[in-house]
Amino acid sequence: MKPEDIVRSGPNQYICKEGIAKELPGLLETFRKPVIVTGIKSYQAFSDYSGGSSWDVIQHKGYCSPEAVRKVCEQAADADVIIGIGGGTILDLAKAAADRLDIEAVMVPSIAGTCAASTPLSVIYDESGNFIRVDYHKRSSYLTLVDPLFLLSSPIEYMKSGIGDTLAKWYEAEAVIRNTEEAAPLMAQAGLRQAEYIRNLLLRYSEAAVGSMEKGELSVPFIHTAETIIMLAGTVGGYGGRLCRMAGAHAVHNGLSFLQETHQVLHGQKVAYGILVQLALENRRPEIEELLPFYRRLGFPVSLCDLGILDNHEEAKRRIASHACRAEESLCLMGQYREKDVSAAIESLESAQKTG
């Protein structure tokens, strides 16, 4: 059986508590040789907050690529647990290395940007940032820690990106299950209901959460939004598997990753745009209109120009559509679409912005 077909609701242990990141040594005292995998800025933030660590530290800059995984495995060959401290790229890298070394992984997200801390998979890119594949791992993380105080001072744009990425859970899972001929398994239905709950939470709390970060004040909306992004989002695919993981929005994101202009645009921002393309592809205009005010208040992209693609729109549409319609892409889980269908969906969004 493939790892992605096994129901795994999340990490083996999960703690959300103010100050919990400072308790990490005590939580891992049974391990002989912990090694930290982190980024330069992430580890600086962690050190400033917690006082640092005496464990070996591997710092990485760049993408979660096959070469990066190989290098971490080489440097952490004697470790019995890898601790990922950072954003989605770092956490994916830590999980991939731990899986290859067949040791435990601990996740300490430094931003509320993705559900990487609660999912047993890694998204793999090449050294230039082009999407390659998704690797599914043999086990879930040993422990995931969410420290609201640590996250509160993280860059706001990453929280916004996390909101966009997590919002896609409902739209993608609903589209896949609605277009699946056989009845969805009970656990997939549970994943779908969780995705709906997540959407409702985000639409209710996201703006107040961003406001809390701007003021530097811990609040219930901030904690709820952070936990929704980091923990609840991972349970959707954990329950529903391929029926509840990715569909049109992420296929569009993957296509956008091949455009150099978008390499500085955060993952969740591209996924948020992908939601609109997916809805346009399905001719669900009322749902687009429902989302647009929310998008504008949070500064989400609603056009190619918003993504930094200022010219050559025809070529951009062609490349996005060409990748999104590949046989191995997640768009096919929603039904049969052609490149011209995706291009037309993108064009409909462009036209709406010009007339709106």
Tab-separated table of C-alpha atoms in Angstrom:
chain	number	residue	atom	x	y	z
A	1	MET	CA	0.000	0.000	0.000
A	2	LYS	CA	1.214	3.500	-0.842
A	3	PRO	CA	1.916	5.825	2.125
A	4	GLU	CA	-0.460	8.450	0.709
A	5	ASP	CA	-3.350	5.969	0.930
A	6	ILE	CA	-2.973	5.428	4.680
A	7	VAL	CA	-5.204	7.542	6.942
A	8	ARG	CA	-2.980	9.596	9.258
A	9	SER	CA	-4.808	12.439	10.946
A	10	GLY	CA	-1.704	14.372	11.982
A	11	PRO	CA	1.450	14.265	14.106
A	12	ASN	CA	1.782	11.649	16.820
A	13	GLN	CA	1.863	14.396	19.461
A	14	TYR	CA	0.697	18.003	19.229
A	15	ILE	CA	1.041	20.833	21.721
A	16	CYS	CA	-0.201	24.410	21.347
A	17	LYS	CA	0.911	26.477	24.310
A	18	GLU	CA	2.451	29.862	24.954
A	19	GLY	CA	6.172	29.355	25.612
A	20	ILE	CA	6.239	25.671	24.588
A	21	ALA	CA	9.169	26.209	22.184
A	22	LYS	CA	11.334	27.021	25.208
A	23	GLU	CA	10.523	23.590	26.660
A	24	LEU	CA	11.881	21.671	23.662
A	25	PRO	CA	14.960	20.175	25.439
A	26	GLY	CA	12.816	18.593	28.150
A	27	LEU	CA	10.391	17.190	25.604
A	28	LEU	CA	13.235	15.438	23.739
A	29	GLU	CA	15.359	14.227	26.640
A	30	THR	CA	14.940	10.570	25.600
A	31	PHE	CA	16.836	11.182	22.347
A	32	ARG	CA	20.583	10.703	22.130
A	33	LYS	CA	21.541	12.926	19.186
A	34	PRO	CA	19.035	15.613	18.126
A	35	VAL	CA	19.995	17.725	15.119
A	36	ILE	CA	18.269	20.961	14.129
A	37	VAL	CA	17.519	21.777	10.477
A	38	THR	CA	16.638	25.426	10.069
A	39	GLY	CA	17.016	28.612	8.055
A	40	ILE	CA	19.222	31.578	8.889
A	41	LYS	CA	16.374	33.950	9.811
A	42	SER	CA	14.289	31.201	11.387
A	43	TYR	CA	17.052	30.115	13.722
A	44	GLN	CA	17.871	33.696	14.650
A	45	ALA	CA	14.229	34.239	15.603
A	46	PHE	CA	14.172	30.971	17.549
A	47	SER	CA	17.410	31.807	19.371
A	48	ASP	CA	16.199	35.289	20.267
A	49	TYR	CA	12.983	33.797	21.635
A	50	SER	CA	14.231	30.659	23.388
A	51	GLY	CA	17.886	31.339	24.092
A	52	GLY	CA	19.179	28.965	21.418
A	53	SER	CA	20.255	25.347	21.707
A	54	SER	CA	23.323	23.226	22.358
A	55	TRP	CA	22.359	20.729	19.636
A	56	ASP	CA	24.037	20.592	16.248
A	57	VAL	CA	22.461	23.012	13.768
A	58	ILE	CA	22.258	22.609	9.981
A	59	GLN	CA	21.266	25.849	8.269
A	60	HIS	CA	19.762	25.748	4.790
A	61	LYS	CA	19.029	28.469	2.285
A	62	GLY	CA	17.070	27.625	-0.843
A	63	TYR	CA	14.459	25.111	-1.892
A	64	CYS	CA	13.595	21.653	-0.632
A	65	SER	CA	15.393	19.924	-3.471
A	66	PRO	CA	16.782	16.397	-3.886
A	67	GLU	CA	20.282	17.801	-3.465
A	68	ALA	CA	19.319	19.655	-0.293
A	69	VAL	CA	17.840	16.464	1.173
A	70	ARG	CA	21.021	14.563	0.308
A	71	LYS	CA	23.224	17.173	1.991
A	72	VAL	CA	21.152	17.205	5.181
A	73	CYS	CA	21.219	13.408	5.356
A	74	GLU	CA	24.979	13.497	4.987
A	75	GLN	CA	25.409	16.064	7.762
A	76	ALA	CA	22.865	14.432	10.088
A	77	ALA	CA	23.963	10.842	9.542
A	78	ASP	CA	24.414	10.194	13.288
A	79	ALA	CA	21.182	11.857	14.409
A	80	ASP	CA	18.308	9.947	15.992
A	81	VAL	CA	15.822	12.813	15.614
A	82	ILE	CA	15.702	15.835	13.288
A	83	ILE	CA	14.068	19.020	14.530
A	84	GLY	CA	12.778	21.309	11.813
A	85	ILE	CA	12.561	24.966	12.890
A	86	GLY	CA	11.281	27.264	10.177
A	87	GLY	CA	8.709	27.665	7.468
A	88	GLY	CA	7.260	25.132	5.047
A	89	THR	CA	10.431	24.647	3.015
A	90	ILE	CA	12.559	23.907	6.075
A	91	LEU	CA	9.945	21.628	7.636
A	92	ASP	CA	9.567	19.691	4.375
A	93	LEU	CA	13.352	19.356	4.180
A	94	ALA	CA	13.561	18.106	7.771
A	95	LYS	CA	10.802	15.548	7.158
A	96	ALA	CA	12.353	14.317	3.927
A	97	ALA	CA	15.764	13.854	5.544
A	98	ALA	CA	14.291	12.122	8.595
A	99	ASP	CA	12.324	9.782	6.337
A	100	ARG	CA	15.429	8.850	4.351
A	101	LEU	CA	17.427	8.302	7.558
A	102	ASP	CA	14.488	6.396	9.083
A	103	ILE	CA	14.448	8.510	12.250
A	104	GLU	CA	11.885	10.690	14.011
A	105	ALA	CA	11.061	14.271	12.993
A	106	VAL	CA	9.959	17.118	15.273
A	107	MET	CA	8.287	20.186	13.814
A	108	VAL	CA	8.581	23.707	15.260
A	109	PRO	CA	7.030	26.136	12.765
A	110	SER	CA	8.403	29.673	12.938
A	111	ILE	CA	5.560	31.059	10.809
A	112	ALA	CA	1.875	30.239	10.392
A	113	GLY	CA	2.373	29.785	6.666
A	114	THR	CA	1.510	26.178	5.763
A	115	CYS	CA	0.343	22.860	7.212
A	116	ALA	CA	3.809	21.356	6.657
A	117	ALA	CA	4.184	20.814	10.411
A	118	SER	CA	1.268	18.377	10.487
A	119	THR	CA	1.566	16.455	7.199
A	120	PRO	CA	3.673	13.356	6.417
A	121	LEU	CA	4.878	14.627	3.043
A	122	SER	CA	7.378	16.972	1.419
A	123	VAL	CA	6.985	19.104	-1.698
A	124	ILE	CA	10.144	18.764	-3.788
A	125	TYR	CA	11.477	21.467	-6.131
A	126	ASP	CA	14.575	21.720	-8.279
A	127	GLU	CA	17.374	24.153	-7.425
A	128	SER	CA	15.649	26.895	-9.449
A	129	GLY	CA	12.339	26.588	-7.607
A	130	ASN	CA	10.438	24.604	-10.232
A	131	PHE	CA	8.025	22.011	-8.844
A	132	ILE	CA	9.123	18.378	-9.274
A	133	ARG	CA	6.905	16.113	-7.139
A	134	VAL	CA	5.377	15.369	-3.747
A	135	ASP	CA	7.122	12.726	-1.615
A	136	TYR	CA	4.986	10.859	0.944
A	137	HIS	CA	6.760	9.619	4.046
A	138	LYS	CA	6.518	6.403	6.030
A	139	ARG	CA	5.577	8.043	9.325
A	140	SER	CA	4.050	11.205	10.757
A	141	SER	CA	6.104	13.607	12.839
A	142	TYR	CA	6.928	12.518	16.382
A	143	LEU	CA	5.935	15.914	17.795
A	144	THR	CA	4.622	19.230	16.500
A	145	LEU	CA	4.794	22.371	18.635
A	146	VAL	CA	2.782	25.541	18.050
A	147	ASP	CA	3.925	28.413	20.241
A	148	PRO	CA	1.587	31.395	19.719
A	149	LEU	CA	4.012	33.855	21.343
A	150	PHE	CA	6.837	32.708	19.050
A	151	LEU	CA	4.593	33.022	15.996
A	152	LEU	CA	3.147	36.415	16.936
A	153	SER	CA	6.281	38.315	15.907
A	154	SER	CA	6.734	36.438	12.609
A	155	PRO	CA	6.257	38.327	9.309
A	156	ILE	CA	2.590	39.064	8.635
A	157	GLU	CA	2.869	38.194	4.943
A	158	TYR	CA	3.504	34.554	5.854
A	159	MET	CA	0.328	34.388	7.919
A	160	LYS	CA	-1.572	35.831	4.952
A	161	SER	CA	0.040	33.238	2.685
A	162	GLY	CA	-1.013	30.511	5.105
A	163	ILE	CA	-4.584	31.756	5.041
A	164	GLY	CA	-4.645	31.553	1.231
A	165	ASP	CA	-3.122	28.079	1.145
A	166	THR	CA	-5.467	26.763	3.825
A	167	LEU	CA	-8.585	28.308	2.300
A	168	ALA	CA	-7.989	26.080	-0.740
A	169	LYS	CA	-8.651	22.949	1.340
A	170	TRP	CA	-12.415	23.362	1.038
A	171	TYR	CA	-12.561	24.366	-2.619
A	172	GLU	CA	-10.242	21.599	-3.764
A	173	ALA	CA	-11.655	18.778	-1.632
A	174	GLU	CA	-15.234	19.709	-2.505
A	175	ALA	CA	-14.470	19.793	-6.238
A	176	VAL	CA	-12.706	16.430	-6.211
A	177	ILE	CA	-15.353	14.617	-4.177
A	178	ARG	CA	-18.193	16.190	-6.189
A	179	ASN	CA	-16.587	14.949	-9.403
A	180	THR	CA	-15.759	11.438	-8.163
A	181	GLU	CA	-18.052	8.771	-9.576
A	182	GLU	CA	-17.842	6.342	-6.673
A	183	ALA	CA	-19.165	7.276	-3.252
A	184	ALA	CA	-16.495	8.958	-1.138
A	185	PRO	CA	-15.212	6.819	1.756
A	186	LEU	CA	-16.334	7.869	5.208
A	187	MET	CA	-12.910	9.253	6.126
A	188	ALA	CA	-12.859	11.376	2.957
A	189	GLN	CA	-16.246	12.762	3.936
A	190	ALA	CA	-14.776	13.582	7.350
A	191	GLY	CA	-11.917	15.394	5.616
A	192	LEU	CA	-14.420	17.359	3.541
A	193	ARG	CA	-16.391	18.431	6.612
A	194	GLN	CA	-13.144	19.492	8.270
A	195	ALA	CA	-12.275	21.532	5.176
A	196	GLU	CA	-15.634	23.294	5.364
A	197	TYR	CA	-15.074	24.057	9.050
A	198	ILE	CA	-11.644	25.443	8.187
A	199	ARG	CA	-13.046	27.745	5.517
A	200	ASN	CA	-15.624	29.097	7.961
A	201	LEU	CA	-12.968	29.675	10.629
A	202	LEU	CA	-10.723	31.544	8.215
A	203	LEU	CA	-13.478	33.758	6.852
A	204	ARG	CA	-14.457	34.586	10.441
A	205	TYR	CA	-11.089	35.119	12.130
A	206	SER	CA	-8.416	35.881	9.519
A	207	GLU	CA	-8.731	39.649	9.377
A	208	ALA	CA	-8.748	39.982	13.174
A	209	ALA	CA	-5.729	37.647	13.333
A	210	VAL	CA	-3.779	39.883	10.960
A	211	GLY	CA	-4.836	42.885	13.043
A	212	SER	CA	-3.459	41.187	16.165
A	213	MET	CA	-0.113	40.681	14.472
A	214	GLU	CA	-0.010	44.310	13.389
A	215	LYS	CA	-0.590	45.381	17.009
A	216	GLY	CA	1.659	42.690	18.496
A	217	GLU	CA	-1.180	41.522	20.722
A	218	LEU	CA	-2.002	37.873	21.326
A	219	SER	CA	-5.679	37.145	20.748
A	220	VAL	CA	-8.122	34.273	20.314
A	221	PRO	CA	-8.583	35.033	16.577
A	222	PHE	CA	-4.801	34.889	16.093
A	223	ILE	CA	-4.415	31.572	17.935
A	224	HIS	CA	-7.420	30.068	16.148
A	225	THR	CA	-6.098	31.150	12.751
A	226	ALA	CA	-2.568	29.905	13.457
A	227	GLU	CA	-3.839	26.501	14.608
A	228	THR	CA	-6.180	26.288	11.640
A	229	ILE	CA	-3.316	26.854	9.207
A	230	ILE	CA	-0.716	24.690	10.926
A	231	MET	CA	-2.717	21.843	12.438
A	232	LEU	CA	-6.316	21.604	11.256
A	233	ALA	CA	-5.380	21.977	7.598
A	234	GLY	CA	-3.197	18.880	7.750
A	235	THR	CA	-6.065	16.736	8.980
A	236	VAL	CA	-8.028	17.291	5.757
A	237	GLY	CA	-5.603	15.326	3.606
A	238	GLY	CA	-4.759	13.110	6.566
A	239	TYR	CA	-8.327	11.846	6.630
A	240	GLY	CA	-9.249	12.096	2.974
A	241	GLY	CA	-5.998	11.190	1.211
A	242	ARG	CA	-5.830	12.020	-2.471
A	243	LEU	CA	-9.514	13.048	-2.486
A	244	CYS	CA	-8.805	15.864	-0.031
A	245	ARG	CA	-5.263	17.021	-0.724
A	246	MET	CA	-4.874	18.988	-3.931
A	247	ALA	CA	-6.830	19.815	-7.053
A	248	GLY	CA	-7.083	22.771	-9.420
A	249	ALA	CA	-5.740	25.516	-7.153
A	250	HIS	CA	-2.486	23.679	-6.477
A	251	ALA	CA	-2.153	22.610	-10.120
A	252	VAL	CA	-2.297	26.297	-11.072
A	253	HIS	CA	0.239	27.066	-8.345
A	254	ASN	CA	2.572	24.432	-9.757
A	255	GLY	CA	2.223	25.917	-13.205
A	256	LEU	CA	2.978	29.384	-11.837
A	257	SER	CA	6.165	28.034	-10.264
A	258	PHE	CA	7.638	27.700	-13.759
A	259	LEU	CA	7.335	31.458	-14.337
A	260	GLN	CA	10.391	33.328	-13.050
A	261	GLU	CA	8.301	36.385	-12.214
A	262	THR	CA	6.409	34.467	-9.524
A	263	HIS	CA	9.398	33.019	-7.659
A	264	GLN	CA	9.225	35.805	-5.077
A	265	VAL	CA	5.487	35.340	-4.570
A	266	LEU	CA	4.705	33.221	-1.525
A	267	HIS	CA	3.218	29.749	-1.960
A	268	GLY	CA	-0.150	30.567	-0.403
A	269	GLN	CA	-0.585	33.697	-2.491
A	270	LYS	CA	-0.228	31.632	-5.654
A	271	VAL	CA	-2.607	28.990	-4.290
A	272	ALA	CA	-5.148	31.722	-3.432
A	273	TYR	CA	-5.029	32.868	-7.053
A	274	GLY	CA	-5.371	29.223	-8.081
A	275	ILE	CA	-8.659	29.011	-6.154
A	276	LEU	CA	-10.091	31.731	-8.382
A	277	VAL	CA	-8.863	29.993	-11.542
A	278	GLN	CA	-10.368	26.704	-10.364
A	279	LEU	CA	-13.724	28.359	-9.657
A	280	ALA	CA	-13.645	30.125	-13.032
A	281	LEU	CA	-12.819	26.802	-14.703
A	282	GLU	CA	-15.959	25.323	-13.154
A	283	ASN	CA	-17.992	28.441	-14.037
A	284	ARG	CA	-18.737	29.127	-10.354
A	285	ARG	CA	-18.813	32.897	-10.672
A	286	PRO	CA	-21.003	33.572	-7.585
A	287	GLU	CA	-18.360	31.955	-5.365
A	288	ILE	CA	-15.668	34.116	-6.945
A	289	GLU	CA	-17.739	37.224	-6.229
A	290	GLU	CA	-18.188	36.051	-2.651
A	291	LEU	CA	-14.431	35.726	-2.158
A	292	LEU	CA	-13.229	38.882	-3.912
A	293	PRO	CA	-13.948	41.354	-1.054
A	294	PHE	CA	-12.097	39.045	1.357
A	295	TYR	CA	-9.198	38.774	-1.109
A	296	ARG	CA	-8.949	42.523	-1.510
A	297	ARG	CA	-8.979	43.175	2.230
A	298	LEU	CA	-6.102	40.710	2.724
A	299	GLY	CA	-4.223	41.744	-0.404
A	300	PHE	CA	-4.494	38.405	-2.221
A	301	PRO	CA	-3.712	38.347	-5.967
A	302	VAL	CA	-6.698	38.416	-8.300
A	303	SER	CA	-4.848	38.882	-11.609
A	304	LEU	CA	-1.604	37.963	-13.361
A	305	CYS	CA	-0.278	41.464	-12.746
A	306	ASP	CA	-0.804	40.993	-9.008
A	307	LEU	CA	1.528	37.984	-9.288
A	308	GLY	CA	4.249	40.069	-10.913
A	309	ILE	CA	3.455	38.908	-14.468
A	310	LEU	CA	3.268	42.308	-16.127
A	311	ASP	CA	3.534	41.345	-19.799
A	312	ASN	CA	3.503	38.347	-22.173
A	313	HIS	CA	0.207	37.226	-20.676
A	314	GLU	CA	-0.565	34.884	-23.556
A	315	GLU	CA	2.666	32.974	-23.009
A	316	ALA	CA	2.086	32.963	-19.241
A	317	LYS	CA	-1.392	31.506	-19.677
A	318	ARG	CA	-0.058	28.883	-22.050
A	319	ARG	CA	2.658	27.748	-19.653
A	320	ILE	CA	0.387	27.673	-16.613
A	321	ALA	CA	-2.271	25.726	-18.502
A	322	SER	CA	0.244	23.348	-20.054
A	323	HIS	CA	1.559	22.291	-16.676
A	324	ALA	CA	-1.794	22.241	-14.880
A	325	CYS	CA	-3.212	19.848	-17.486
A	326	ARG	CA	-0.440	17.274	-17.253
A	327	ALA	CA	-1.725	13.770	-16.625
A	328	GLU	CA	0.094	13.534	-13.296
A	329	GLU	CA	-1.238	16.850	-12.000
A	330	SER	CA	-3.995	17.178	-9.389
A	331	LEU	CA	-6.354	19.046	-11.726
A	332	CYS	CA	-7.314	15.720	-13.307
A	333	LEU	CA	-8.951	14.683	-10.011
A	334	MET	CA	-11.699	17.220	-10.768
A	335	GLY	CA	-12.462	15.916	-14.243
A	336	GLN	CA	-11.150	16.258	-17.787
A	337	TYR	CA	-9.919	19.731	-18.689
A	338	ARG	CA	-7.911	20.929	-21.659
A	339	GLU	CA	-5.243	23.583	-21.792
A	340	LYS	CA	-7.588	25.941	-23.599
A	341	ASP	CA	-10.097	25.565	-20.741
A	342	VAL	CA	-7.534	26.676	-18.153
A	343	SER	CA	-6.356	29.540	-20.369
A	344	ALA	CA	-9.955	30.669	-20.800
A	345	ALA	CA	-10.507	30.555	-17.025
A	346	ILE	CA	-7.463	32.770	-16.463
A	347	GLU	CA	-8.611	35.141	-19.209
A	348	SER	CA	-12.065	35.406	-17.629
A	349	LEU	CA	-10.442	36.622	-14.405
A	350	GLU	CA	-8.346	39.127	-16.344
A	351	SER	CA	-11.400	40.433	-18.187
A	352	ALA	CA	-13.379	40.740	-14.960
A	353	GLN	CA	-10.628	42.909	-13.456
A	354	LYS	CA	-10.620	45.196	-16.492
A	355	THR	CA	-14.390	45.676	-16.404
A	356	GLY	CA	-14.673	45.672	-12.610
